[in-house]
PDB file of C-alpha atoms and ligand atoms in Angstrom:
ATOM      1  CA  UNK X   1      27.675   6.455-187.729  1.00 64.00           C
ATOM      2  CA  UNK X   2      25.485   8.307-188.351  1.00 91.00           C
ATOM      3  CA  UNK X   3      21.453   8.385-186.989  1.00 97.00           C
ATOM      4  CA  UNK X   4      18.903   8.251-190.169  1.00 98.00           C
ATOM      5  CA  UNK X   5      15.216   8.674-190.537  1.00 98.00           C
ATOM      6  CA  UNK X   6      12.819   7.730-193.128  1.00 98.00           C
ATOM      7  CA  UNK X   7       9.172   7.045-193.239  1.00 98.00           C
ATOM      8  CA  UNK X   8       7.048   4.587-195.065  1.00 98.00           C
ATOM      9  CA  UNK X   9       4.182   6.541-195.111  1.00 97.00           C
ATOM     10  CA  UNK X  10       2.633   9.559-192.790  1.00 97.00           C
ATOM     11  CA  UNK X  11      -1.177  10.766-193.065  1.00 94.00           C
ATOM     12  CA  UNK X  12      -5.063  10.294-191.518  1.00 86.00           C
ATOM     13  CA  UNK X  13      -4.463   6.714-194.146  1.00 88.00           C
ATOM     14  CA  UNK X  14      -1.410   4.823-191.710  1.00 96.00           C
ATOM     15  CA  UNK X  15       1.029   5.374-190.765  1.00 98.00           C
ATOM     16  CA  UNK X  16       5.861   3.859-190.240  1.00 98.00           C
ATOM     17  CA  UNK X  17       8.142   5.494-189.835  1.00 98.00           C
ATOM     18  CA  UNK X  18      11.503   4.177-189.752  1.00 98.00           C
ATOM     19  CA  UNK X  19      14.843   5.028-187.511  1.00 98.00           C
ATOM     20  CA  UNK X  20      18.048   3.191-187.957  1.00 98.00           C
ATOM     21  CA  UNK X  21      21.880   3.440-187.805  1.00 97.00           C
ATOM     22  CA  UNK X  22      24.835   0.859-189.537  1.00 95.00           C
ATOM     23  CA  UNK X  23      24.202  -1.420-187.024  1.00 95.00           C
ATOM     24  CA  UNK X  24      20.327  -1.051-185.465  1.00 97.00           C
ATOM     25  CA  UNK X  25      16.510  -0.232-187.185  1.00 98.00           C
ATOM     26  CA  UNK X  26      13.422   0.459-186.275  1.00 98.00           C
ATOM     27  CA  UNK X  27      10.211   1.181-186.639  1.00 98.00           C
ATOM     28  CA  UNK X  28       8.103   3.172-185.398  1.00 98.00           C
ATOM     29  CA  UNK X  29       4.352   2.341-185.142  1.00 98.00           C
ATOM     30  CA  UNK X  30       3.366  -0.256-188.096  1.00 97.00           C
ATOM     31  CA  UNK X  31      -0.247   0.979-189.018  1.00 96.00           C
ATOM     32  CA  UNK X  32       0.698  -0.025-192.908  1.00 97.00           C
ATOM     33  CA  UNK X  33      -0.170  -3.104-194.599  1.00 96.00           C
ATOM     34  CA  UNK X  34       2.808  -5.657-193.432  1.00 94.00           C
ATOM     35  CA  UNK X  35       3.604  -5.676-197.519  1.00 95.00           C
ATOM     36  CA  UNK X  36       4.550  -1.927-197.584  1.00 96.00           C
ATOM     37  CA  UNK X  37       6.442  -2.019-194.806  1.00 96.00           C
ATOM     38  CA  UNK X  38       9.151  -5.021-196.797  1.00 95.00           C
ATOM     39  CA  UNK X  39       9.034  -2.648-199.574  1.00 96.00           C
ATOM     40  CA  UNK X  40       9.941  -0.061-196.653  1.00 97.00           C
ATOM     41  CA  UNK X  41      12.518  -1.904-195.313  1.00 97.00           C
ATOM     42  CA  UNK X  42      13.713  -2.924-198.873  1.00 97.00           C
ATOM     43  CA  UNK X  43      14.276   0.194-200.295  1.00 97.00           C
ATOM     44  CA  UNK X  44      15.798   1.676-197.959  1.00 97.00           C
ATOM     45  CA  UNK X  45      18.675  -1.269-197.695  1.00 96.00           C
ATOM     46  CA  UNK X  46      18.119  -1.965-194.246  1.00 96.00           C
ATOM     47  CA  UNK X  47      18.965  -5.622-192.994  1.00 91.00           C
ATOM     48  CA  UNK X  48      16.163  -7.397-191.715  1.00 90.00           C
ATOM     49  CA  UNK X  49      18.359  -9.061-188.898  1.00 90.00           C
ATOM     50  CA  UNK X  50      19.077  -5.074-188.233  1.00 93.00           C
ATOM     51  CA  UNK X  51      15.548  -4.721-186.719  1.00 95.00           C
ATOM     52  CA  UNK X  52      15.579  -5.495-183.449  1.00 95.00           C
ATOM     53  CA  UNK X  53      11.779  -3.143-182.860  1.00 95.00           C
ATOM     54  CA  UNK X  54       8.520  -1.610-183.008  1.00 97.00           C
ATOM     55  CA  UNK X  55       7.730   1.144-180.928  1.00 98.00           C
ATOM     56  CA  UNK X  56       3.899   1.921-180.411  1.00 98.00           C
ATOM     57  CA  UNK X  57       2.727   5.822-180.274  1.00 98.00           C
ATOM     58  CA  UNK X  58      -0.683   4.370-179.437  1.00 98.00           C
ATOM     59  CA  UNK X  59      -3.696   2.415-180.319  1.00 96.00           C
ATOM     60  CA  UNK X  60      -5.283   3.673-182.926  1.00 96.00           C
ATOM     61  CA  UNK X  61      -5.370   1.233-186.007  1.00 94.00           C
ATOM     62  CA  UNK X  62      -3.652   3.956-188.771  1.00 95.00           C
ATOM     63  CA  UNK X  63      -0.742   3.672-185.809  1.00 97.00           C
ATOM     64  CA  UNK X  64      -0.885  -0.237-185.368  1.00 96.00           C
ATOM     65  CA  UNK X  65      -2.777  -2.594-187.787  1.00 94.00           C
ATOM     66  CA  UNK X  66       0.490  -4.865-188.497  1.00 95.00           C
ATOM     67  CA  UNK X  67       1.724  -5.277-185.591  1.00 94.00           C
ATOM     68  CA  UNK X  68       0.005  -8.698-185.671  1.00 92.00           C
ATOM     69  CA  UNK X  69       1.578  -9.985-188.636  1.00 91.00           C
ATOM     70  CA  UNK X  70       5.151  -8.754-187.827  1.00 92.00           C
ATOM     71  CA  UNK X  71       5.708  -9.568-185.141  1.00 92.00           C
ATOM     72  CA  UNK X  72       4.143 -13.646-186.116  1.00 91.00           C
ATOM     73  CA  UNK X  73       6.838 -13.119-189.187  1.00 91.00           C
ATOM     74  CA  UNK X  74       9.864 -12.450-186.910  1.00 90.00           C
ATOM     75  CA  UNK X  75       9.876 -13.815-184.214  1.00 89.00           C
ATOM     76  CA  UNK X  76      12.888 -11.429-183.040  1.00 90.00           C
ATOM     77  CA  UNK X  77      11.159  -8.607-182.599  1.00 93.00           C
ATOM     78  CA  UNK X  78      10.147  -6.273-179.787  1.00 95.00           C
ATOM     79  CA  UNK X  79       6.795  -5.138-179.921  1.00 96.00           C
ATOM     80  CA  UNK X  80       7.340  -1.897-177.220  1.00 97.00           C
ATOM     81  CA  UNK X  81       4.160   0.055-175.821  1.00 97.00           C
ATOM     82  CA  UNK X  82       3.161   1.824-172.364  1.00 97.00           C
ATOM     83  CA  UNK X  83       1.013  -0.760-170.482  1.00 95.00           C
ATOM     84  CA  UNK X  84      -2.422   1.416-171.208  1.00 96.00           C
ATOM     85  CA  UNK X  85      -1.960   0.717-174.304  1.00 96.00           C
ATOM     86  CA  UNK X  86      -1.039  -3.305-174.897  1.00 94.00           C
ATOM     87  CA  UNK X  87      -4.153  -3.276-173.288  1.00 92.00           C
ATOM     88  CA  UNK X  88      -5.418  -2.266-176.019  1.00 91.00           C
ATOM     89  CA  UNK X  89      -3.557  -3.981-178.757  1.00 88.00           C
ATOM     90  CA  UNK X  90      -4.456  -7.801-176.768  1.00 74.00           C
ATOM     91  CA  UNK X  91      -3.007 -10.390-178.487  1.00 70.00           C
ATOM     92  CA  UNK X  92      -0.462  -8.399-181.236  1.00 78.00           C
ATOM     93  CA  UNK X  93       3.082 -10.284-179.716  1.00 80.00           C
ATOM     94  CA  UNK X  94       3.757 -13.461-177.945  1.00 85.00           C
ATOM     95  CA  UNK X  95       4.553 -12.823-174.150  1.00 85.00           C
ATOM     96  CA  UNK X  96       8.292 -12.208-174.977  1.00 88.00           C
ATOM     97  CA  UNK X  97       8.323 -10.089-177.860  1.00 93.00           C
ATOM     98  CA  UNK X  98       6.089  -7.198-175.567  1.00 93.00           C
ATOM     99  CA  UNK X  99       7.985  -4.673-173.501  1.00 95.00           C
ATOM    100  CA  UNK X 100       7.247  -2.704-171.602  1.00 96.00           C
ATOM    101  CA  UNK X 101       7.948   1.066-171.079  1.00 97.00           C
ATOM    102  CA  UNK X 102       6.615   4.208-168.528  1.00 98.00           C
ATOM    103  CA  UNK X 103       6.278   7.446-169.962  1.00 98.00           C
ATOM    104  CA  UNK X 104       8.335   8.960-169.012  1.00 97.00           C
ATOM    105  CA  UNK X 105      11.698   6.225-169.311  1.00 96.00           C
ATOM    106  CA  UNK X 106      14.293   6.446-171.389  1.00 98.00           C
ATOM    107  CA  UNK X 107      16.284   3.319-172.560  1.00 98.00           C
ATOM    108  CA  UNK X 108      18.195   2.192-174.821  1.00 98.00           C
ATOM    109  CA  UNK X 109      18.494  -0.438-178.054  1.00 97.00           C
ATOM    110  CA  UNK X 110      20.883  -1.774-179.963  1.00 96.00           C
ATOM    111  CA  UNK X 111      22.880   2.306-180.275  1.00 96.00           C
ATOM    112  CA  UNK X 112      20.202   4.531-180.452  1.00 98.00           C
ATOM    113  CA  UNK X 113      18.817   6.496-176.899  1.00 98.00           C
ATOM    114  CA  UNK X 114      15.080   6.616-177.112  1.00 98.00           C
ATOM    115  CA  UNK X 115      13.261   8.679-174.518  1.00 98.00           C
ATOM    116  CA  UNK X 116       9.510   7.876-174.597  1.00 98.00           C
ATOM    117  CA  UNK X 117       6.807  11.869-173.629  1.00 98.00           C
ATOM    118  CA  UNK X 118       3.442  11.978-172.970  1.00 97.00           C
ATOM    119  CA  UNK X 119       1.703  14.485-175.977  1.00 97.00           C
ATOM    120  CA  UNK X 120      -2.141  15.083-175.924  1.00 96.00           C
ATOM    121  CA  UNK X 121      -4.444  12.873-178.039  1.00 96.00           C
ATOM    122  CA  UNK X 122      -8.144  10.729-176.840  1.00 95.00           C
ATOM    123  CA  UNK X 123      -6.025   8.033-176.598  1.00 97.00           C
ATOM    124  CA  UNK X 124      -4.846   5.751-173.735  1.00 97.00           C
ATOM    125  CA  UNK X 125      -1.434   7.056-172.949  1.00 98.00           C
ATOM    126  CA  UNK X 126      -0.193   8.155-176.500  1.00 98.00           C
ATOM    127  CA  UNK X 127       3.525   9.116-176.291  1.00 98.00           C
ATOM    128  CA  UNK X 128       5.843  11.332-179.051  1.00 98.00           C
ATOM    129  CA  UNK X 129       9.491  10.011-179.538  1.00 98.00           C
ATOM    130  CA  UNK X 130      13.013  10.607-179.011  1.00 98.00           C
ATOM    131  CA  UNK X 131      15.419   8.965-180.497  1.00 98.00           C
ATOM    132  CA  UNK X 132      19.278  10.237-179.763  1.00 98.00           C
ATOM    133  CA  UNK X 133      22.555   8.821-181.577  1.00 97.00           C
ATOM    134  CA  UNK X 134      26.396  10.878-180.344  1.00 94.00           C
ATOM    135  CA  UNK X 135      25.375  14.570-181.203  1.00 93.00           C
ATOM    136  CA  UNK X 136      22.770  14.405-182.620  1.00 96.00           C
ATOM    137  CA  UNK X 137      19.134  13.909-181.936  1.00 97.00           C
ATOM    138  CA  UNK X 138      16.236  13.437-183.976  1.00 98.00           C
ATOM    139  CA  UNK X 139      11.866  14.246-182.225  1.00 98.00           C
ATOM    140  CA  UNK X 140       8.937  12.683-183.647  1.00 98.00           C
ATOM    141  CA  UNK X 141       5.731  14.617-182.758  1.00 98.00           C
ATOM    142  CA  UNK X 142       2.499  13.702-183.918  1.00 97.00           C
ATOM    143  CA  UNK X 143      -0.998  12.776-183.118  1.00 97.00           C
ATOM    144  CA  UNK X 144      -1.603  15.657-180.649  1.00 97.00           C
ATOM    145  CA  UNK X 145      -4.072  17.916-180.362  1.00 95.00           C
ATOM    146  CA  UNK X 146      -2.120  20.466-178.126  1.00 93.00           C
ATOM    147  CA  UNK X 147       1.566  21.228-177.825  1.00 95.00           C
ATOM    148  CA  UNK X 148       2.342  21.775-174.034  1.00 94.00           C
ATOM    149  CA  UNK X 149       5.314  23.430-172.633  1.00 93.00           C
ATOM    150  CA  UNK X 150       7.018  20.251-171.337  1.00 94.00           C
ATOM    151  CA  UNK X 151       6.159  18.898-175.445  1.00 95.00           C
ATOM    152  CA  UNK X 152       7.657  22.131-176.549  1.00 95.00           C
ATOM    153  CA  UNK X 153      11.112  21.182-174.657  1.00 93.00           C
ATOM    154  CA  UNK X 154      11.239  17.857-175.561  1.00 94.00           C
ATOM    155  CA  UNK X 155      11.642  19.340-179.173  1.00 95.00           C
ATOM    156  CA  UNK X 156      14.164  22.548-178.430  1.00 93.00           C
ATOM    157  CA  UNK X 157      17.076  20.114-178.909  1.00 93.00           C
ATOM    158  CA  UNK X 158      15.993  18.098-182.159  1.00 96.00           C
ATOM    159  CA  UNK X 159      18.394  18.193-185.025  1.00 96.00           C
ATOM    160  CA  UNK X 160      15.033  16.917-187.327  1.00 98.00           C
ATOM    161  CA  UNK X 161      11.573  16.891-186.049  1.00 98.00           C
ATOM    162  CA  UNK X 162       9.110  15.646-187.176  1.00 98.00           C
ATOM    163  CA  UNK X 163       5.672  17.299-186.021  1.00 98.00           C
ATOM    164  CA  UNK X 164       1.932  17.147-187.079  1.00 98.00           C
ATOM    165  CA  UNK X 165      -0.056  19.095-190.232  1.00 98.00           C
ATOM    166  CA  UNK X 166      -2.678  17.529-190.005  1.00 97.00           C
ATOM    167  CA  UNK X 167      -5.687  20.442-191.483  1.00 96.00           C
ATOM    168  CA  UNK X 168      -6.159  23.387-191.856  1.00 96.00           C
ATOM    169  CA  UNK X 169      -8.769  25.040-189.694  1.00 96.00           C
ATOM    170  CA  UNK X 170     -10.549  26.264-192.514  1.00 94.00           C
ATOM    171  CA  UNK X 171     -11.231  23.065-195.084  1.00 94.00           C
ATOM    172  CA  UNK X 172     -12.304  21.452-192.290  1.00 93.00           C
ATOM    173  CA  UNK X 173     -15.168  23.117-190.305  1.00 93.00           C
ATOM    174  CA  UNK X 174     -16.250  23.865-193.953  1.00 93.00           C
ATOM    175  CA  UNK X 175     -15.773  19.977-195.222  1.00 92.00           C
ATOM    176  CA  UNK X 176     -17.972  16.564-195.378  1.00 91.00           C
ATOM    177  CA  UNK X 177     -16.551  15.529-191.463  1.00 91.00           C
ATOM    178  CA  UNK X 178     -19.593  15.096-188.621  1.00 92.00           C
ATOM    179  CA  UNK X 179     -19.800  17.049-186.446  1.00 92.00           C
ATOM    180  CA  UNK X 180     -17.894  15.449-183.824  1.00 90.00           C
ATOM    181  CA  UNK X 181     -15.641  14.061-186.077  1.00 92.00           C
ATOM    182  CA  UNK X 182     -14.394  18.019-186.305  1.00 93.00           C
ATOM    183  CA  UNK X 183     -15.211  18.411-182.857  1.00 93.00           C
ATOM    184  CA  UNK X 184     -12.874  15.585-181.632  1.00 91.00           C
ATOM    185  CA  UNK X 185     -10.305  16.604-184.019  1.00 91.00           C
ATOM    186  CA  UNK X 186      -9.727  20.484-183.204  1.00 92.00           C
ATOM    187  CA  UNK X 187     -10.099  19.664-179.554  1.00 91.00           C
ATOM    188  CA  UNK X 188      -6.764  19.973-177.395  1.00 91.00           C
ATOM    189  CA  UNK X 189      -6.998  16.105-177.291  1.00 94.00           C
ATOM    190  CA  UNK X 190      -7.718  15.735-181.310  1.00 95.00           C
ATOM    191  CA  UNK X 191      -4.722  16.805-184.340  1.00 97.00           C
ATOM    192  CA  UNK X 192      -2.414  20.118-184.601  1.00 97.00           C
ATOM    193  CA  UNK X 193      -3.100  21.973-187.746  1.00 98.00           C
ATOM    194  CA  UNK X 194      -0.915  23.373-190.175  1.00 98.00           C
ATOM    195  CA  UNK X 195      -1.231  27.129-188.371  1.00 98.00           C
ATOM    196  CA  UNK X 196      -0.397  25.428-185.003  1.00 98.00           C
ATOM    197  CA  UNK X 197       2.856  23.270-186.250  1.00 98.00           C
ATOM    198  CA  UNK X 198       4.269  26.973-187.967  1.00 98.00           C
ATOM    199  CA  UNK X 199       3.084  28.423-184.182  1.00 97.00           C
ATOM    200  CA  UNK X 200       5.160  25.996-182.732  1.00 97.00           C
ATOM    201  CA  UNK X 201       8.342  26.130-185.238  1.00 97.00           C
ATOM    202  CA  UNK X 202       8.227  29.944-184.495  1.00 96.00           C
ATOM    203  CA  UNK X 203       8.766  29.222-181.255  1.00 95.00           C
ATOM    204  CA  UNK X 204      11.509  27.148-181.475  1.00 95.00           C
ATOM    205  CA  UNK X 205      12.872  28.694-183.944  1.00 95.00           C
ATOM    206  CA  UNK X 206      13.374  32.117-180.930  1.00 91.00           C
ATOM    207  CA  UNK X 207      15.858  30.325-178.932  1.00 80.00           C
ATOM    208  CA  UNK X 208      17.358  28.142-181.891  1.00 77.00           C
ATOM    209  CA  UNK X 209      21.086  28.721-182.036  1.00 72.00           C
ATOM    210  CA  UNK X 210      21.877  25.881-185.059  1.00 78.00           C
ATOM    211  CA  UNK X 211      19.064  25.445-188.140  1.00 86.00           C
ATOM    212  CA  UNK X 212      16.942  23.009-188.076  1.00 92.00           C
ATOM    213  CA  UNK X 213      15.556  20.280-190.294  1.00 97.00           C
ATOM    214  CA  UNK X 214      11.785  19.784-190.203  1.00 98.00           C
ATOM    215  CA  UNK X 215       9.492  17.705-192.024  1.00 98.00           C
ATOM    216  CA  UNK X 216       5.224  18.189-192.175  1.00 98.00           C
ATOM    217  CA  UNK X 217       4.133  15.064-190.494  1.00 98.00           C
ATOM    218  CA  UNK X 218       0.382  13.334-190.151  1.00 97.00           C
ATOM    219  CA  UNK X 219      -0.968  15.414-193.144  1.00 97.00           C
ATOM    220  CA  UNK X 220      -5.219  14.335-193.476  1.00 95.00           C
ATOM    221  CA  UNK X 221      -6.964  13.138-196.478  1.00 93.00           C
ATOM    222  CA  UNK X 222      -9.721  14.858-195.669  1.00 92.00           C
ATOM    223  CA  UNK X 223      -8.756  17.524-194.893  1.00 95.00           C
ATOM    224  CA  UNK X 224      -5.431  19.147-196.256  1.00 96.00           C
ATOM    225  CA  UNK X 225      -3.026  19.283-199.633  1.00 95.00           C
ATOM    226  CA  UNK X 226       0.487  19.160-199.126  1.00 97.00           C
ATOM    227  CA  UNK X 227       1.013  22.174-200.764  1.00 97.00           C
ATOM    228  CA  UNK X 228      -1.212  23.869-198.482  1.00 97.00           C
ATOM    229  CA  UNK X 229       0.561  22.669-195.695  1.00 98.00           C
ATOM    230  CA  UNK X 230       3.145  23.868-196.644  1.00 98.00           C
ATOM    231  CA  UNK X 231       2.550  27.182-197.746  1.00 98.00           C
ATOM    232  CA  UNK X 232       0.352  27.490-194.123  1.00 98.00           C
ATOM    233  CA  UNK X 233       3.561  27.439-192.824  1.00 98.00           C
ATOM    234  CA  UNK X 234       5.886  29.891-194.721  1.00 98.00           C
ATOM    235  CA  UNK X 235       3.627  32.318-194.216  1.00 98.00           C
ATOM    236  CA  UNK X 236       3.449  31.942-190.596  1.00 98.00           C
ATOM    237  CA  UNK X 237       6.896  32.193-190.688  1.00 97.00           C
ATOM    238  CA  UNK X 238       7.797  34.644-193.027  1.00 98.00           C
ATOM    239  CA  UNK X 239       5.409  37.377-190.906  1.00 98.00           C
ATOM    240  CA  UNK X 240       7.614  36.613-188.031  1.00 96.00           C
ATOM    241  CA  UNK X 241      10.644  36.966-190.563  1.00 95.00           C
ATOM    242  CA  UNK X 242      11.734  33.184-190.662  1.00 96.00           C
ATOM    243  CA  UNK X 243      13.100  32.529-194.031  1.00 96.00           C
ATOM    244  CA  UNK X 244      13.139  28.478-195.212  1.00 96.00           C
ATOM    245  CA  UNK X 245      17.148  28.021-196.544  1.00 95.00           C
ATOM    246  CA  UNK X 246      17.894  30.336-194.014  1.00 94.00           C
ATOM    247  CA  UNK X 247      16.621  29.615-190.725  1.00 95.00           C
ATOM    248  CA  UNK X 248      15.043  26.310-191.576  1.00 96.00           C
ATOM    249  CA  UNK X 249      15.251  23.751-193.921  1.00 97.00           C
ATOM    250  CA  UNK X 250      10.804  22.476-194.624  1.00 98.00           C
ATOM    251  CA  UNK X 251       9.794  19.062-196.084  1.00 98.00           C
ATOM    252  CA  UNK X 252       6.189  16.713-196.505  1.00 97.00           C
ATOM    253  CA  UNK X 253       6.275  13.421-195.688  1.00 98.00           C
ATOM    254  CA  UNK X 254       3.426  12.113-197.758  1.00 94.00           C
ATOM    255  CA  UNK X 255       0.918   9.739-196.968  1.00 91.00           C
ATOM    256  CA  UNK X 256       1.591   5.827-199.098  1.00 86.00           C
ATOM    257  CA  UNK X 257       4.879   7.286-200.215  1.00 93.00           C
ATOM    258  CA  UNK X 258       8.264   6.585-199.094  1.00 97.00           C
ATOM    259  CA  UNK X 259      10.074   9.455-198.175  1.00 98.00           C
ATOM    260  CA  UNK X 260      14.174  10.413-199.079  1.00 97.00           C
ATOM    261  CA  UNK X 261      16.724   9.154-196.357  1.00 98.00           C
ATOM    262  CA  UNK X 262      17.605  11.952-193.760  1.00 98.00           C
ATOM    263  CA  UNK X 263      20.292  12.014-192.167  1.00 96.00           C
ATOM    264  CA  UNK X 264      19.642  13.513-188.440  1.00 97.00           C
TER     265      UNK X 264
HETATM  266 ZN1   ZN V 301      -2.509   8.657-186.783  1.00 85.55          ZN
HETATM  267 ZN1   ZN V 302      -4.439   8.949-183.019  1.00 85.55          ZN
END
């Protein structure tokens, strides 16, 4: 029974991921329309009765806007978030549906083991998640302005890593965003640039034992292009003598597009 991953949409305009085994299905965030989420579940042949919960990374609307609708529609669905995040998500789901974890907690839902950890973002208590089943591990790190040593450790053992490559720094600087927003995105509590994503991968590859699969995620519409994200990462990897296909598998998750279903 493999662990599988699919992105229903990834980017500043809305995020929703599916993590599943044959028995259990979980959503990470619900920042796209309910209609698109149902469509994603249908296309990935995910039985609705397997859907046990939605895990929330942080309160920003590109991650949360459909929680209320989904919780209302599926009464047995549990919604998992830490307490600070819940305080910003008032009225989402009934009291029975609300599940509270502490950042740093590990817990089991169905047959999927989950670990939560802090990321660096301008939200009240933003988190990333690791999912494991048997020996296989998936790690999701987006919405973070900075990768500290602890965060790097969370990613180290992941077979499939979903990593933010939000923007190209030059494109952001010359772009039309107002000054305060540019500062926000570029800051330590903003978003990870293509270049920082690449440097993170280089650090991980230095003590890599096996080839891992990486999906670049949460690309900005204004300040990035899929081809630019891919090429920037490829170039930086090659400068360090790491090659796509040989040392690492690299793909992109796109906005408003269902990805393929990846085996972790
Ligand atoms: Zn976001
Ligand atoms: Zn955010």
